[in-house]
Amino acid sequence: MCPRNCYDSCPMLAYTSHGRIDHISGDNLTPGAYRQLCSKSNQILSTVYHKDRLLYPMIQHGRGTGNWQRISWDTAIEIIARKILDLKERFGSTLPLCLNKYSGNFSLLRNACEGMFNSLGPTTQTIGTPCFSSGLDAQKLDFGGNITSQTQTLVNAKLIVLWGVNPAWTAIHTMPALYAARECGAKIVVIDPVRTETANKADYYIQLRPGSDTALALLLLCRLHKRHALVTESDKITGLAEFLKGLSKIDQSKLLAAVDQSEEAIDFLTGLIAAHHPMHIWAGFGLQRHLQGGLAIRLIDALSMLTGNIGIAGGGVNFADRDAFQLPRFIEQRRNDTRFVNINQFSHTLQTLTDPPVRLLWIACRDLLTQDVGLQELHALWPNLELIVTADKFLTTTAQMSDIVLPVTTEFEDLDIYTGYFQQWLGINERAIPPQGETKSDLEIARLLTRRLNELSPGTSTFPAHLTDEEFLDRELPESLCQTIGIKNWRQLRKGAIKVRKNPVAWEGQHFATSDGKFHCCPIPAKLAEFLPSEETPFYFITPHAQQNINGQIHARRKELPEYPIVYLHPEPAKRLGLSESCQVILWNQHGQLTGTVRFDKTLPPDVILSYQGSSKHGTVNALNGGRVSDLGSLSTGAPGVALYDVLVNIRKK
């Protein structure tokens, strides 16, 4: 299974000879799996044998100097263990130890990082997600949980609305289902500020103003209500009367101005929704990365529910599936006295932690110094950290500013289990080849550190280092749990991945998981959040996913990338500002600045600048992001989401 942070969660086959992988492919032996992999598959394999891959532990003499020295695992573990014990003694606490980990690899046993930290006592750890917190909360409030309909049900749809999602780039294995639905008569609408590859393939495209998804959903509900196209009575809905009453009081002219669309466009989209049933909406992660992103998803849920499109084949609102299969996560050794820090407010919060302060930072599965927001604050607090350890496959921006780097294995080099958050696959990663060099899994690193700590100070760590990988999986997937998904034990997954959700239709029959078993309408907001360009920052800055990589996982193709990010803008404002194609520019706002290279794109609105994530050797788009929190997220992930796309900038020639 591909364990990356991706919709598709592709089952894979690795073909080996003489201890080396020759090539990889989609798993054509598993029914329903994909025969082809996406364009990122070349990078997946190249990371294994790339000449720049980290193969040995290293220590840096002078943080950021590049003066690296290869050291043994014993030396690396000794330095870390003694620093942990030193901080514990000095502060009388393990809270100065901090773990910052996220989505570089979502496999189960990678959570040994959390288990190792939790075994030491109360520590400081990040919580939440920069990805989809607000949307998760929205659907949990509306439906009581987070589940999706399987993509094969799309063939029953008559209208498919792809709202803020670009599957032609980010989820290619759903495209055949979309084409099949179209062949059966479905119309496909894309709603997105950017004219994406998916938009080019759609029947209709609505280019709305960035961040106006909430206004558009509300406006569509108002227009449908006026057409008497919404349900007015239902024993399956809580708060319906209040919701409809709120719709009748809304000034639609303000909503129309907010979305920057013509009356004709809105009436046309309203007519499509009223005339086509079932309607399926796929709500992307990007549209909830705004200040009122959670509200946007809740209104989209209401749009579907009140038009009778929930719980039927071809209907529904697909966002993310977190409830398809719940693992006990024994390996994490969870405790209730962890000092949690919102991952989206990491730098800001770390500055406020003084009793005791954080002094050791362990980074895994992410490139903190490119992927975080509030980077100015983060760089300012970096010198206060006494030891920074990064576990990674490459010398990332963050690794370059660390004291010790620990080389980790890929998914081809150790045993693990992975379950997706959209396509509902559960599969096993078997060891295809031996670990390259001296690389080790996160689990093996946890074992090494646990053993040395307990040698130096018995009882320091309670992590079950004596368990093998197989024994950990026995605890995570006991036979009683396996039987609920139709297998005897996890070892059967060696025959191929399985779909863990047996019912293909989400909320079939409109049976919901809320406290009263009903759909919950959200309150109609008294006012929508306004986020508009100004004289100082006249451009929206949009930073979507690139086609060839996931977030900052670019190191296998780093040499192919430009020195600085490509920034796309319409030629009209470029001409006004004296900017020419390929010229160097500076983007700036109150949070920082970014060097870029101009490319013209006539499909962009004149007040939008676009740059794809992780698409350059130097510079990070998050240098311009202050990390404003969104409206929801704490219920599902422990912390609010982040308004990654609520960023305004200015631009000038360098």
C-alpha positions as semicolon CSV with decimal commas, in nm:
position;residue;x (nm);y (nm);z (nm)
1;M;0,000;0,000;0,000
2;C;0,117;0,351;-0,073
3;P;0,116;0,511;0,276
4;R;0,121;0,873;0,167
5;N;-0,128;1,145;0,252
6;C;-0,342;1,089;-0,057
7;Y;-0,703;1,013;-0,150
8;D;-0,629;0,696;-0,345
9;S;-0,425;0,479;-0,102
10;C;-0,306;0,263;-0,389
11;P;-0,238;-0,109;-0,337
12;M;0,102;-0,178;-0,496
13;L;0,319;-0,466;-0,605
14;A;0,700;-0,452;-0,591
15;Y;0,896;-0,677;-0,829
16;T;1,237;-0,772;-0,694
17;S;1,544;-0,965;-0,798
18;H;1,865;-1,021;-0,603
19;G;1,747;-0,805;-0,315
20;R;1,665;-0,505;-0,532
21;I;1,335;-0,364;-0,658
22;D;1,319;-0,368;-1,037
23;H;0,988;-0,186;-1,068
24;I;0,655;-0,129;-0,897
25;S;0,301;-0,142;-1,031
26;G;-0,059;-0,127;-0,925
27;D;-0,188;-0,442;-0,760
28;N;-0,362;-0,621;-1,047
29;L;-0,405;-0,931;-0,829
30;T;-0,650;-0,763;-0,590
31;P;-1,010;-0,727;-0,713
32;G;-1,104;-0,362;-0,749
33;A;-0,747;-0,234;-0,712
34;Y;-0,580;-0,007;-0,964
35;R;-0,363;-0,154;-1,236
36;Q;-0,171;0,168;-1,286
37;L;-0,009;0,398;-1,033
38;C;-0,014;0,776;-1,047
39;S;0,267;0,995;-1,181
40;K;0,414;1,015;-0,831
41;S;0,505;0,645;-0,846
42;N;0,837;0,720;-1,015
43;Q;0,936;0,926;-0,714
44;I;0,820;0,658;-0,474
45;L;1,068;0,408;-0,611
46;S;1,347;0,658;-0,672
47;T;1,349;0,756;-0,305
48;V;1,473;0,406;-0,224
49;Y;1,787;0,422;-0,435
50;H;1,841;0,797;-0,466
51;K;2,203;0,900;-0,423
52;D;2,103;1,173;-0,174
53;R;1,907;0,941;0,051
54;L;2,022;0,938;0,413
55;L;2,173;0,600;0,491
56;Y;2,361;0,661;0,817
57;P;2,306;0,862;1,136
58;M;2,484;1,199;1,131
59;I;2,561;1,478;1,374
60;Q;2,602;1,841;1,271
61;H;2,869;2,051;1,436
62;G;2,709;2,392;1,444
63;R;2,341;2,398;1,353
64;G;2,293;2,500;0,991
65;T;2,666;2,498;0,911
66;G;2,657;2,189;0,693
67;N;2,947;2,044;0,892
68;W;2,812;1,691;0,916
69;Q;2,986;1,389;1,062
70;R;2,874;1,029;1,021
71;I;2,821;0,858;1,355
72;S;2,710;0,513;1,468
73;W;2,360;0,433;1,586
74;D;2,503;0,366;1,932
75;T;2,650;0,716;1,944
76;A;2,334;0,883;1,816
77;I;2,111;0,700;2,063
78;E;2,356;0,768;2,347
79;I;2,351;1,144;2,283
80;I;1,973;1,154;2,265
81;A;1,920;0,931;2,568
82;R;2,156;1,132;2,787
83;K;1,993;1,461;2,681
84;I;1,650;1,320;2,770
85;L;1,770;1,216;3,114
86;D;1,952;1,547;3,163
87;L;1,639;1,751;3,085
88;K;1,424;1,527;3,303
89;E;1,660;1,580;3,596
90;R;1,704;1,955;3,547
91;F;1,336;2,037;3,507
92;G;1,192;1,756;3,717
93;S;0,965;1,678;3,425
94;T;0,953;1,520;3,080
95;L;0,749;1,809;2,937
96;P;1,063;1,972;2,785
97;L;1,060;1,680;2,536
98;C;0,855;1,761;2,226
99;L;0,743;1,548;1,932
100;N;0,629;1,715;1,608
101;K;0,512;1,450;1,359
102;Y;0,257;1,433;1,083
103;S;0,189;1,283;0,741
104;G;0,505;1,177;0,559
105;N;0,402;0,816;0,616
106;F;0,061;0,721;0,757
107;S;0,143;0,355;0,820
108;L;0,041;0,219;1,158
109;L;0,376;0,119;1,309
110;R;0,521;0,464;1,232
111;N;0,322;0,568;1,538
112;A;0,597;0,414;1,747
113;C;0,724;0,773;1,769
114;E;0,421;0,867;1,978
115;G;0,445;0,544;2,175
116;M;0,809;0,603;2,262
117;F;0,741;0,960;2,378
118;N;0,433;0,859;2,577
119;S;0,633;0,588;2,750
120;L;0,861;0,851;2,906
121;G;0,588;1,037;3,095
122;P;0,391;1,351;3,011
123;T;0,561;1,512;2,711
124;T;0,478;1,793;2,471
125;Q;0,329;1,682;2,138
126;T;0,151;1,835;1,844
127;I;-0,218;1,765;1,790
128;G;-0,455;1,843;1,507
129;T;-0,394;1,853;1,134
130;P;-0,332;2,121;0,871
131;C;-0,528;1,913;0,620
132;F;-0,895;1,864;0,691
133;S;-0,983;1,944;1,055
134;S;-1,267;2,187;0,985
135;G;-1,438;1,959;0,737
136;L;-1,415;1,660;0,967
137;D;-1,585;1,850;1,245
138;A;-1,848;1,983;1,006
139;Q;-1,959;1,637;0,898
140;K;-1,937;1,499;1,249
141;L;-2,174;1,774;1,364
142;D;-2,409;1,720;1,070
143;F;-2,408;1,341;1,031
144;G;-2,243;1,221;1,350
145;G;-1,936;1,081;1,176
146;N;-1,703;1,085;0,878
147;I;-1,780;0,827;0,610
148;T;-1,787;0,838;0,230
149;S;-1,976;0,654;-0,040
150;Q;-1,767;0,426;-0,257
151;T;-1,675;0,572;-0,592
152;Q;-1,848;0,299;-0,793
153;T;-2,183;0,444;-0,676
154;L;-2,117;0,754;-0,888
155;V;-2,258;0,570;-1,188
156;N;-2,602;0,629;-1,033
157;A;-2,558;1,007;-1,016
158;K;-2,723;1,249;-1,257
159;L;-2,522;1,548;-1,138
160;I;-2,171;1,543;-0,991
161;V;-2,033;1,857;-0,830
162;L;-1,657;1,857;-0,776
163;W;-1,625;2,142;-0,531
164;G;-1,268;2,250;-0,462
165;V;-1,114;1,917;-0,563
166;N;-0,890;1,831;-0,859
167;P;-0,894;1,451;-0,894
168;A;-0,731;1,463;-1,238
169;W;-0,415;1,550;-1,043
170;T;-0,471;1,439;-0,685
171;A;-0,695;1,129;-0,711
172;I;-0,659;0,989;-1,060
173;H;-0,818;0,655;-0,978
174;T;-1,156;0,820;-0,929
175;M;-1,151;0,958;-1,283
176;P;-1,274;0,633;-1,448
177;A;-1,576;0,638;-1,214
178;L;-1,647;0,998;-1,314
179;Y;-1,621;0,913;-1,684
180;A;-1,847;0,611;-1,636
181;A;-2,106;0,831;-1,465
182;R;-2,092;1,077;-1,754
183;E;-2,149;0,793;-2,003
184;C;-2,461;0,708;-1,806
185;G;-2,589;1,064;-1,843
186;A;-2,441;1,252;-1,547
187;K;-2,338;1,615;-1,581
188;I;-2,013;1,717;-1,412
189;V;-1,965;2,061;-1,258
190;V;-1,638;2,190;-1,117
191;I;-1,641;2,476;-0,867
192;D;-1,292;2,612;-0,802
193;P;-1,105;2,945;-0,802
194;V;-0,848;2,779;-1,030
195;R;-0,922;2,639;-1,374
196;T;-0,776;2,298;-1,297
197;E;-0,719;1,999;-1,522
198;T;-1,041;1,856;-1,380
199;A;-1,225;2,178;-1,469
200;N;-1,106;2,140;-1,828
201;K;-1,262;1,793;-1,839
202;A;-1,594;1,896;-1,681
203;D;-1,922;1,988;-1,851
204;Y;-1,949;2,314;-1,659
205;Y;-1,702;2,526;-1,463
206;I;-1,773;2,793;-1,201
207;Q;-1,472;3,007;-1,112
208;L;-1,570;3,154;-0,779
209;R;-1,378;3,410;-0,576
210;P;-1,126;3,249;-0,336
211;G;-1,280;3,176;0,002
212;S;-1,638;3,246;-0,107
213;D;-1,752;2,881;-0,088
214;T;-1,960;2,958;0,220
215;A;-2,140;3,240;0,040
216;L;-2,201;3,025;-0,269
217;A;-2,348;2,735;-0,071
218;L;-2,572;2,975;0,119
219;L;-2,678;3,150;-0,201
220;L;-2,768;2,819;-0,369
221;L;-2,973;2,719;-0,066
222;C;-3,158;3,052;-0,079
223;R;-3,235;3,018;-0,450
224;L;-3,350;2,657;-0,412
225;H;-3,569;2,756;-0,118
226;K;-3,729;3,026;-0,331
227;R;-3,797;2,763;-0,600
228;H;-3,960;2,536;-0,337
229;A;-3,689;2,280;-0,418
230;L;-3,587;2,216;-0,053
231;V;-3,765;1,985;0,189
232;T;-3,976;2,179;0,438
233;E;-4,070;1,892;0,667
234;S;-3,870;1,587;0,771
235;D;-3,846;1,364;1,075
236;K;-3,484;1,300;0,976
237;I;-3,364;1,659;1,031
238;T;-3,304;1,857;1,349
239;G;-3,323;2,237;1,323
240;L;-3,493;2,244;0,982
241;A;-3,753;2,510;1,060
242;E;-3,496;2,749;1,208
243;F;-3,265;2,689;0,914
244;L;-3,531;2,766;0,653
245;K;-3,640;3,071;0,848
246;G;-3,282;3,194;0,848
247;L;-3,256;3,146;0,472
248;S;-3,560;3,366;0,412
249;K;-3,395;3,658;0,592
250;I;-3,067;3,659;0,398
251;D;-2,974;3,947;0,168
252;Q;-2,889;3,753;-0,147
253;S;-2,737;4,055;-0,320
254;K;-2,450;4,053;-0,071
255;L;-2,390;3,684;-0,132
256;L;-2,392;3,738;-0,508
257;A;-2,132;4,012;-0,473
258;A;-1,920;3,790;-0,247
259;V;-1,897;3,504;-0,497
260;D;-1,832;3,741;-0,791
261;Q;-2,072;3,555;-1,022
262;S;-2,345;3,670;-1,256
263;E;-2,714;3,618;-1,184
264;E;-2,727;3,392;-1,488
265;A;-2,447;3,166;-1,360
266;I;-2,611;3,121;-1,020
267;D;-2,954;3,061;-1,170
268;F;-2,806;2,805;-1,409
269;L;-2,630;2,615;-1,128
270;T;-2,944;2,632;-0,915
271;G;-3,145;2,489;-1,204
272;L;-2,898;2,204;-1,252
273;I;-2,929;2,106;-0,886
274;A;-3,309;2,130;-0,891
275;A;-3,345;1,926;-1,208
276;H;-3,092;1,647;-1,151
277;H;-3,131;1,377;-0,891
278;P;-2,933;1,204;-0,749
279;M;-2,664;1,469;-0,703
280;H;-2,323;1,379;-0,566
281;I;-2,093;1,644;-0,419
282;W;-1,724;1,581;-0,363
283;A;-1,605;1,853;-0,126
284;G;-1,228;1,899;-0,144
285;F;-0,997;1,985;0,142
286;G;-0,903;2,323;-0,002
287;L;-1,245;2,481;0,040
288;Q;-1,238;2,426;0,418
289;R;-0,891;2,582;0,456
290;H;-1,050;2,921;0,517
291;L;-1,168;3,109;0,825
292;Q;-1,520;2,970;0,789
293;G;-1,420;2,649;0,616
294;G;-1,616;2,429;0,855
295;L;-1,928;2,634;0,794
296;A;-1,880;2,594;0,419
297;I;-1,885;2,214;0,451
298;R;-2,188;2,226;0,682
299;L;-2,381;2,434;0,430
300;I;-2,281;2,199;0,149
301;D;-2,403;1,908;0,363
302;A;-2,732;2,093;0,414
303;L;-2,757;2,162;0,040
304;S;-2,738;1,790;-0,027
305;M;-2,962;1,682;0,260
306;L;-3,236;1,935;0,192
307;T;-3,249;1,838;-0,177
308;G;-3,294;1,470;-0,086
309;N;-2,950;1,355;-0,192
310;I;-2,816;1,194;0,127
311;G;-2,830;0,820;0,188
312;I;-2,897;0,718;-0,172
313;A;-2,680;0,560;-0,440
314;G;-2,530;0,835;-0,654
315;G;-2,590;1,101;-0,389
316;G;-2,407;1,213;-0,079
317;V;-2,127;1,453;0,014
318;N;-1,789;1,283;0,006
319;F;-1,519;1,452;0,212
320;A;-1,314;1,201;0,413
321;D;-1,370;0,859;0,564
322;R;-1,227;0,835;0,913
323;D;-1,484;0,598;1,059
324;A;-1,456;0,311;0,812
325;F;-1,221;0,117;1,036
326;Q;-1,092;0,213;1,379
327;L;-0,768;0,058;1,504
328;P;-0,696;0,047;1,880
329;R;-0,353;0,215;1,826
330;F;-0,195;0,016;2,105
331;I;0,145;0,122;1,977
332;E;0,083;0,486;2,068
333;Q;0,058;0,406;2,441
334;R;-0,178;0,702;2,481
335;R;-0,200;0,891;2,809
336;N;-0,418;1,171;2,943
337;D;-0,147;1,406;3,072
338;T;0,027;1,493;2,743
339;R;0,080;1,865;2,689
340;F;-0,070;1,910;2,345
341;V;0,013;2,195;2,109
342;N;-0,200;2,280;1,804
343;I;0,013;2,175;1,507
344;N;-0,121;2,480;1,325
345;Q;-0,005;2,716;1,600
346;F;0,318;2,539;1,686
347;S;0,565;2,827;1,672
348;H;0,332;3,071;1,847
349;T;0,245;2,830;2,126
350;L;0,603;2,714;2,184
351;Q;0,698;3,070;2,271
352;T;0,438;3,071;2,549
353;L;0,545;2,741;2,708
354;T;0,767;2,836;3,000
355;D;0,672;2,599;3,282
356;P;0,871;2,411;3,171
357;P;0,989;2,523;2,825
358;V;1,053;2,285;2,537
359;R;1,421;2,206;2,501
360;L;1,434;1,886;2,290
361;L;1,247;1,865;1,960
362;W;1,200;1,537;1,769
363;I;1,068;1,577;1,414
364;A;0,931;1,287;1,209
365;C;0,728;1,248;0,890
366;R;0,734;1,618;0,804
367;D;0,957;1,906;0,697
368;L;0,873;2,154;0,968
369;L;1,066;2,454;0,834
370;T;0,885;2,446;0,500
371;Q;0,544;2,306;0,595
372;D;0,466;2,508;0,907
373;V;0,299;2,847;0,920
374;G;0,434;3,133;1,130
375;L;0,786;3,058;1,010
376;Q;0,933;3,386;1,135
377;E;0,840;3,288;1,491
378;L;0,967;2,936;1,439
379;H;1,310;3,052;1,325
380;A;1,326;3,291;1,620
381;L;1,272;3,016;1,878
382;W;1,503;2,762;1,708
383;P;1,816;2,869;1,906
384;N;1,633;2,802;2,235
385;L;1,621;2,430;2,158
386;E;1,911;2,234;2,305
387;L;1,876;1,929;2,084
388;I;1,690;1,888;1,754
389;V;1,652;1,537;1,613
390;T;1,503;1,475;1,269
391;A;1,417;1,127;1,140
392;D;1,388;1,136;0,763
393;K;1,495;0,986;0,431
394;F;1,655;1,303;0,299
395;L;1,840;1,608;0,425
396;T;1,533;1,831;0,418
397;T;1,530;2,201;0,507
398;T;1,447;2,101;0,863
399;A;1,711;1,829;0,874
400;Q;1,970;2,083;0,762
401;M;1,888;2,286;1,073
402;S;1,897;1,986;1,308
403;D;2,168;1,853;1,536
404;I;2,118;1,482;1,466
405;V;1,954;1,315;1,169
406;L;1,836;0,956;1,183
407;P;1,788;0,768;0,852
408;V;1,454;0,589;0,824
409;T;1,328;0,308;0,607
410;T;1,080;0,333;0,322
411;E;0,756;0,138;0,295
412;F;0,942;-0,128;0,095
413;E;1,185;-0,211;0,375
414;D;0,974;-0,309;0,675
415;L;0,643;-0,465;0,774
416;D;0,345;-0,238;0,833
417;I;-0,030;-0,188;0,791
418;Y;-0,204;0,105;0,623
419;T;-0,566;0,212;0,593
420;G;-0,680;0,501;0,374
421;Y;-0,906;0,794;0,460
422;F;-1,107;0,809;0,136
423;Q;-1,095;0,490;-0,069
424;Q;-1,134;0,264;0,240
425;W;-0,852;0,023;0,155
426;L;-0,679;-0,175;0,428
427;G;-0,356;-0,340;0,325
428;I;-0,022;-0,469;0,437
429;N;0,325;-0,359;0,340
430;E;0,556;-0,657;0,344
431;R;0,932;-0,619;0,344
432;A;1,031;-0,639;-0,022
433;I;1,400;-0,563;0,026
434;P;1,640;-0,529;0,320
435;P;1,680;-0,179;0,465
436;Q;1,931;0,023;0,265
437;G;2,252;0,123;0,443
438;E;2,189;0,155;0,816
439;T;1,833;0,285;0,786
440;K;1,586;0,182;1,054
441;S;1,211;0,202;1,099
442;D;1,057;0,440;1,351
443;L;0,965;0,134;1,553
444;E;1,321;0,005;1,563
445;I;1,446;0,352;1,662
446;A;1,194;0,352;1,947
447;R;1,322;0,013;2,059
448;L;1,686;0,126;2,055
449;L;1,616;0,442;2,251
450;T;1,395;0,262;2,504
451;R;1,658;0,000;2,575
452;R;1,939;0,251;2,622
453;L;1,731;0,477;2,844
454;N;1,642;0,185;3,068
455;E;2,006;0,078;3,083
456;L;2,110;0,427;3,196
457;S;1,812;0,479;3,427
458;P;1,593;0,171;3,482
459;G;1,221;0,230;3,440
460;T;1,258;0,550;3,234
461;S;1,061;0,408;2,940
462;T;0,768;0,167;2,944
463;F;0,758;0,123;2,567
464;P;0,718;-0,252;2,490
465;A;1,049;-0,279;2,304
466;H;1,049;-0,658;2,341
467;L;0,760;-0,700;2,097
468;T;0,831;-0,788;1,736
469;D;0,665;-0,610;1,446
470;E;0,427;-0,906;1,409
471;E;0,337;-0,898;1,777
472;F;0,252;-0,528;1,754
473;L;0,021;-0,605;1,462
474;D;-0,140;-0,888;1,661
475;R;-0,238;-0,629;1,922
476;E;-0,352;-0,371;1,668
477;L;-0,554;-0,620;1,465
478;P;-0,680;-0,891;1,700
479;E;-0,889;-1,167;1,547
480;S;-1,208;-1,022;1,696
481;L;-1,151;-0,698;1,505
482;C;-1,044;-0,875;1,187
483;Q;-1,366;-1,076;1,182
484;T;-1,569;-0,754;1,157
485;I;-1,415;-0,691;0,815
486;G;-1,431;-1,047;0,690
487;I;-1,081;-1,181;0,753
488;K;-0,953;-1,421;1,016
489;N;-0,635;-1,229;1,099
490;W;-0,411;-0,958;0,955
491;R;-0,188;-1,215;0,786
492;Q;-0,461;-1,274;0,531
493;L;-0,385;-0,927;0,396
494;R;-0,076;-1,080;0,238
495;K;-0,317;-1,211;-0,028
496;G;-0,418;-0,855;-0,115
497;A;-0,574;-0,539;0,024
498;I;-0,944;-0,532;0,113
499;K;-1,218;-0,270;0,131
500;V;-1,314;-0,224;0,493
501;R;-1,650;-0,059;0,432
502;K;-1,899;-0,314;0,309
503;N;-2,191;-0,076;0,255
504;P;-2,110;0,132;-0,056
505;V;-2,362;0,408;0,026
506;A;-2,288;0,648;0,310
507;W;-2,575;0,703;0,554
508;E;-2,801;0,471;0,358
509;G;-3,165;0,520;0,451
510;Q;-3,066;0,843;0,627
511;H;-2,963;0,663;0,942
512;F;-2,717;0,899;1,108
513;A;-2,474;0,868;1,397
514;T;-2,577;1,187;1,576
515;S;-2,713;1,178;1,929
516;D;-3,075;1,178;1,806
517;G;-3,010;0,984;1,486
518;K;-3,100;1,285;1,271
519;F;-2,917;1,523;1,038
520;H;-2,832;1,846;1,221
521;C;-2,875;2,173;1,034
522;C;-2,613;2,434;1,118
523;P;-2,710;2,778;1,246
524;I;-2,736;3,041;0,971
525;P;-2,450;3,285;1,037
526;A;-2,537;3,644;1,119
527;K;-2,238;3,754;0,911
528;L;-1,990;3,588;0,680
529;A;-1,620;3,636;0,733
530;E;-1,476;3,888;0,488
531;F;-1,128;3,839;0,351
532;L;-1,069;4,082;0,069
533;P;-0,763;4,228;-0,100
534;S;-0,651;4,573;0,005
535;E;-0,423;4,843;-0,130
536;E;-0,134;4,700;0,073
537;T;-0,202;4,337;-0,027
538;P;-0,408;4,339;-0,349
539;F;-0,376;3,970;-0,443
540;Y;-0,514;3,643;-0,311
541;F;-0,231;3,391;-0,279
542;I;-0,345;3,035;-0,357
543;T;-0,109;2,740;-0,300
544;P;-0,269;2,413;-0,420
545;H;-0,109;2,070;-0,449
546;A;0,125;2,006;-0,739
547;Q;0,067;1,717;-0,975
548;Q;0,401;1,543;-0,926
549;N;0,443;1,549;-0,548
550;I;0,257;1,547;-0,219
551;N;0,323;1,860;-0,014
552;G;0,700;1,888;0,041
553;Q;0,798;1,534;-0,055
554;I;1,012;1,653;-0,345
555;H;1,364;1,536;-0,272
556;A;1,375;1,253;-0,523
557;R;1,316;1,508;-0,802
558;R;1,483;1,809;-0,643
559;K;1,733;1,859;-0,929
560;E;1,447;1,892;-1,178
561;L;1,292;2,181;-0,987
562;P;1,353;2,554;-1,035
563;E;1,556;2,742;-0,776
564;Y;1,254;2,942;-0,658
565;P;0,878;2,891;-0,678
566;I;0,699;2,967;-1,004
567;V;0,429;3,226;-0,933
568;Y;0,143;3,240;-1,180
569;L;-0,064;3,551;-1,242
570;H;-0,280;3,705;-1,511
571;P;-0,083;3,910;-1,768
572;E;-0,305;4,216;-1,716
573;P;-0,191;4,302;-1,359
574;A;0,160;4,188;-1,450
575;K;0,177;4,443;-1,728
576;R;0,047;4,714;-1,497
577;L;0,322;4,632;-1,245
578;G;0,597;4,610;-1,505
579;L;0,644;4,236;-1,467
580;S;0,752;4,026;-1,763
581;E;0,742;3,653;-1,823
582;S;1,024;3,473;-1,632
583;C;1,129;3,780;-1,435
584;Q;1,225;3,744;-1,070
585;V;0,980;3,890;-0,820
586;I;0,930;3,935;-0,449
587;L;0,596;3,845;-0,291
588;W;0,545;3,992;0,053
589;N;0,303;4,064;0,334
590;Q;0,326;4,125;0,708
591;H;0,438;3,766;0,772
592;G;0,738;3,746;0,540
593;Q;0,853;3,749;0,181
594;L;0,917;3,500;-0,096
595;T;1,130;3,512;-0,410
596;G;0,962;3,372;-0,719
597;T;0,969;3,356;-1,098
598;V;0,675;3,490;-1,300
599;R;0,465;3,284;-1,537
600;F;0,155;3,425;-1,707
601;D;-0,176;3,240;-1,687
602;K;-0,479;3,397;-1,855
603;T;-0,715;3,155;-1,681
604;L;-0,647;3,311;-1,340
605;P;-0,857;3,601;-1,213
606;P;-0,668;3,934;-1,214
607;D;-0,654;3,946;-0,834
608;V;-0,510;3,595;-0,782
609;I;-0,150;3,475;-0,763
610;L;-0,096;3,100;-0,761
611;S;0,205;2,889;-0,666
612;Y;0,210;2,512;-0,622
613;Q;0,330;2,357;-0,298
614;G;0,674;2,199;-0,287
615;S;0,770;2,294;-0,641
616;S;1,111;2,457;-0,598
617;K;1,452;2,393;-0,447
618;H;1,438;2,703;-0,229
619;G;1,166;2,909;-0,072
620;T;0,841;2,798;0,086
621;V;0,496;2,935;0,014
622;N;0,419;2,919;0,386
623;A;0,667;3,201;0,450
624;L;0,370;3,429;0,375
625;N;0,121;3,250;0,597
626;G;0,055;3,370;0,950
627;G;-0,153;3,065;1,038
628;R;-0,497;3,204;1,118
629;V;-0,716;2,935;1,272
630;S;-1,035;2,821;1,106
631;D;-1,373;2,783;1,269
632;L;-1,378;2,409;1,347
633;G;-1,150;2,111;1,403
634;S;-1,117;2,054;1,777
635;L;-1,395;1,797;1,800
636;S;-1,235;1,553;1,555
637;T;-0,863;1,622;1,578
638;G;-0,812;1,801;1,910
639;A;-0,733;2,142;1,759
640;P;-0,884;2,390;1,511
641;G;-0,783;2,379;1,148
642;V;-0,579;2,645;0,972
643;A;-0,684;2,896;0,707
644;L;-0,401;2,802;0,473
645;Y;-0,566;2,971;0,176
646;D;-0,663;3,296;0,347
647;V;-0,345;3,472;0,245
648;L;-0,313;3,812;0,079
649;V;0,010;3,938;-0,075
650;N;0,172;4,209;-0,281
651;I;0,424;4,162;-0,560
652;R;0,709;4,361;-0,710
653;K;1,000;4,306;-0,941
654;K;1,316;4,189;-0,765
